Amino acid sequence: QVVHKTMGFALPFIFQQNKNYSNPDGFMFAKIDDKSFSLEQLAPDLWRVKMKIKDNAKCAWCVENETLLHLFVECRETKMFWQKFIQKWGGILNINNLTSTDILLGVLPRGENDVNKILNHLIIMGKQHLSLVRSKGRKPNFVEFHYNVKHVEKLEKDIALSRNKINMHKRKWDAIQMG
């Protein structure tokens, strides 16, 4: 695992609690006790990592067991987040809902347009937001997420301008009319 600067010590380790590979609920988050985590560099590219896994596997936002499916799809807080996502971009992107498959694996192409590129990008950013706020002990916040989307669009626009690829950027982002 890589220690991500913005996530600090709340790393989303995932482990399989049983041998049922076909069941997405078979994968649980390992919650790490922040006080027990230590990371020591012994040599270049050699690290000693010590941590204690917490016994409680409950969702940070409700009382259910926290699985990947629960975190990204089934939790009531997550459902509210995706409902706001649909309210914001559903009409523009011509989607009425997102299935658990859409959220977990992405949306399949629907023709020759670039709509799915931005939709899949937004879904990935949504899952990143859910994971990040969970690791920081906060609930999903769509306003914060939308701000982050605007920030990423601006960064990509600056990169596109510097590389003379602004038309490619516009094809991707104009679908959701950022502004």
PDB file of N, CA and C in Angstrom, residues 9 12 20 28 44 47 53 55 59-61 64 71 77 80 87-88 107 128 134 156 172 175-176:
ATOM      1  N   PHE A   9      -3.204   8.531   7.724  1.00  0.00           N
ATOM      2  CA  PHE A   9      -3.081   7.159   8.168  1.00  0.00           C
ATOM      3  C   PHE A   9      -4.348   6.336   7.974  1.00  0.00           C
ATOM      4  N   PRO A  12      -7.401   2.700   3.182  1.00  0.00           N
ATOM      5  CA  PRO A  12      -8.503   1.760   2.951  1.00  0.00           C
ATOM      6  C   PRO A  12      -8.005   0.372   2.569  1.00  0.00           C
ATOM      7  N   ASN A  20     -15.245 -17.071  -0.755  1.00  0.00           N
ATOM      8  CA  ASN A  20     -16.264 -16.942  -1.781  1.00  0.00           C
ATOM      9  C   ASN A  20     -15.909 -15.783  -2.709  1.00  0.00           C
ATOM     10  N   MET A  28     -14.163  -7.061   2.824  1.00  0.00           N
ATOM     11  CA  MET A  28     -14.453  -6.099   3.884  1.00  0.00           C
ATOM     12  C   MET A  28     -13.310  -5.081   3.958  1.00  0.00           C
ATOM     13  N   PRO A  44      16.147   2.303   0.647  1.00  0.00           N
ATOM     14  CA  PRO A  44      15.356   2.703  -0.522  1.00  0.00           C
ATOM     15  C   PRO A  44      14.450   1.548  -0.967  1.00  0.00           C
ATOM     16  N   TRP A  47      10.284  -0.823   3.261  1.00  0.00           N
ATOM     17  CA  TRP A  47       9.571  -0.200   4.361  1.00  0.00           C
ATOM     18  C   TRP A  47       9.099  -1.248   5.352  1.00  0.00           C
ATOM     19  N   ILE A  53      -5.443  -4.027  13.162  1.00  0.00           N
ATOM     20  CA  ILE A  53      -6.764  -3.945  12.546  1.00  0.00           C
ATOM     21  C   ILE A  53      -7.807  -3.860  13.649  1.00  0.00           C
ATOM     22  N   ASP A  55     -11.388  -4.298  15.473  1.00  0.00           N
ATOM     23  CA  ASP A  55     -12.359  -5.391  15.466  1.00  0.00           C
ATOM     24  C   ASP A  55     -13.678  -4.988  14.831  1.00  0.00           C
ATOM     25  N   CYS A  59     -20.025   0.109   9.259  1.00  0.00           N
ATOM     26  CA  CYS A  59     -19.963   1.303   8.421  1.00  0.00           C
ATOM     27  C   CYS A  59     -19.787   2.537   9.305  1.00  0.00           C
ATOM     28  N   ALA A  60     -19.007   3.469   8.826  1.00  0.00           N
ATOM     29  CA  ALA A  60     -18.781   4.707   9.566  1.00  0.00           C
ATOM     30  C   ALA A  60     -20.029   5.581   9.616  1.00  0.00           C
ATOM     31  N   TRP A  61     -21.005   5.329   8.719  1.00  0.00           N
ATOM     32  CA  TRP A  61     -22.188   6.179   8.620  1.00  0.00           C
ATOM     33  C   TRP A  61     -23.472   5.522   9.114  1.00  0.00           C
ATOM     34  N   GLU A  64     -24.599  -1.001   9.525  1.00  0.00           N
ATOM     35  CA  GLU A  64     -24.405  -2.181   8.675  1.00  0.00           C
ATOM     36  C   GLU A  64     -22.923  -2.551   8.592  1.00  0.00           C
ATOM     37  N   LEU A  71     -20.355   0.404   0.925  1.00  0.00           N
ATOM     38  CA  LEU A  71     -19.753   1.735   0.896  1.00  0.00           C
ATOM     39  C   LEU A  71     -20.128   2.501  -0.362  1.00  0.00           C
ATOM     40  N   GLU A  77     -26.315   6.896   3.219  1.00  0.00           N
ATOM     41  CA  GLU A  77     -25.561   8.115   2.893  1.00  0.00           C
ATOM     42  C   GLU A  77     -25.063   8.075   1.447  1.00  0.00           C
ATOM     43  N   MET A  80     -27.992   8.680  -0.970  1.00  0.00           N
ATOM     44  CA  MET A  80     -28.311  10.107  -1.071  1.00  0.00           C
ATOM     45  C   MET A  80     -27.301  10.826  -1.963  1.00  0.00           C
ATOM     46  N   GLN A  87     -29.513  14.020  -9.853  1.00  0.00           N
ATOM     47  CA  GLN A  87     -30.225  15.291  -9.945  1.00  0.00           C
ATOM     48  C   GLN A  87     -29.384  16.332 -10.681  1.00  0.00           C
ATOM     49  N   LYS A  88     -28.094  16.345 -10.408  1.00  0.00           N
ATOM     50  CA  LYS A  88     -27.207  17.343 -11.013  1.00  0.00           C
ATOM     51  C   LYS A  88     -26.945  17.061 -12.489  1.00  0.00           C
ATOM     52  N   VAL A 107     -19.912   2.595 -16.864  1.00  0.00           N
ATOM     53  CA  VAL A 107     -21.021   2.553 -17.806  1.00  0.00           C
ATOM     54  C   VAL A 107     -20.491   2.143 -19.167  1.00  0.00           C
ATOM     55  N   GLN A 128     -14.107   8.001  -5.300  1.00  0.00           N
ATOM     56  CA  GLN A 128     -12.937   8.533  -4.597  1.00  0.00           C
ATOM     57  C   GLN A 128     -13.390   9.449  -3.452  1.00  0.00           C
ATOM     58  N   ARG A 134     -15.008   8.963   4.041  1.00  0.00           N
ATOM     59  CA  ARG A 134     -15.127   7.850   4.994  1.00  0.00           C
ATOM     60  C   ARG A 134     -13.858   7.722   5.810  1.00  0.00           C
ATOM     61  N   GLU A 156      -7.456  20.085 -15.752  1.00  0.00           N
ATOM     62  CA  GLU A 156      -7.374  19.436 -17.052  1.00  0.00           C
ATOM     63  C   GLU A 156      -7.407  20.463 -18.182  1.00  0.00           C
ATOM     64  N   LYS A 172     -14.907  16.456 -23.962  1.00  0.00           N
ATOM     65  CA  LYS A 172     -15.172  15.697 -22.747  1.00  0.00           C
ATOM     66  C   LYS A 172     -16.041  16.483 -21.768  1.00  0.00           C
ATOM     67  N   ALA A 175     -20.051  18.291 -22.167  1.00  0.00           N
ATOM     68  CA  ALA A 175     -21.256  17.476 -21.976  1.00  0.00           C
ATOM     69  C   ALA A 175     -21.957  17.828 -20.672  1.00  0.00           C
ATOM     70  N   ILE A 176     -21.203  18.267 -19.650  1.00  0.00           N
ATOM     71  CA  ILE A 176     -21.843  18.596 -18.358  1.00  0.00           C
ATOM     72  C   ILE A 176     -21.828  20.096 -18.078  1.00  0.00           C
TER      73      ILE A 176
END
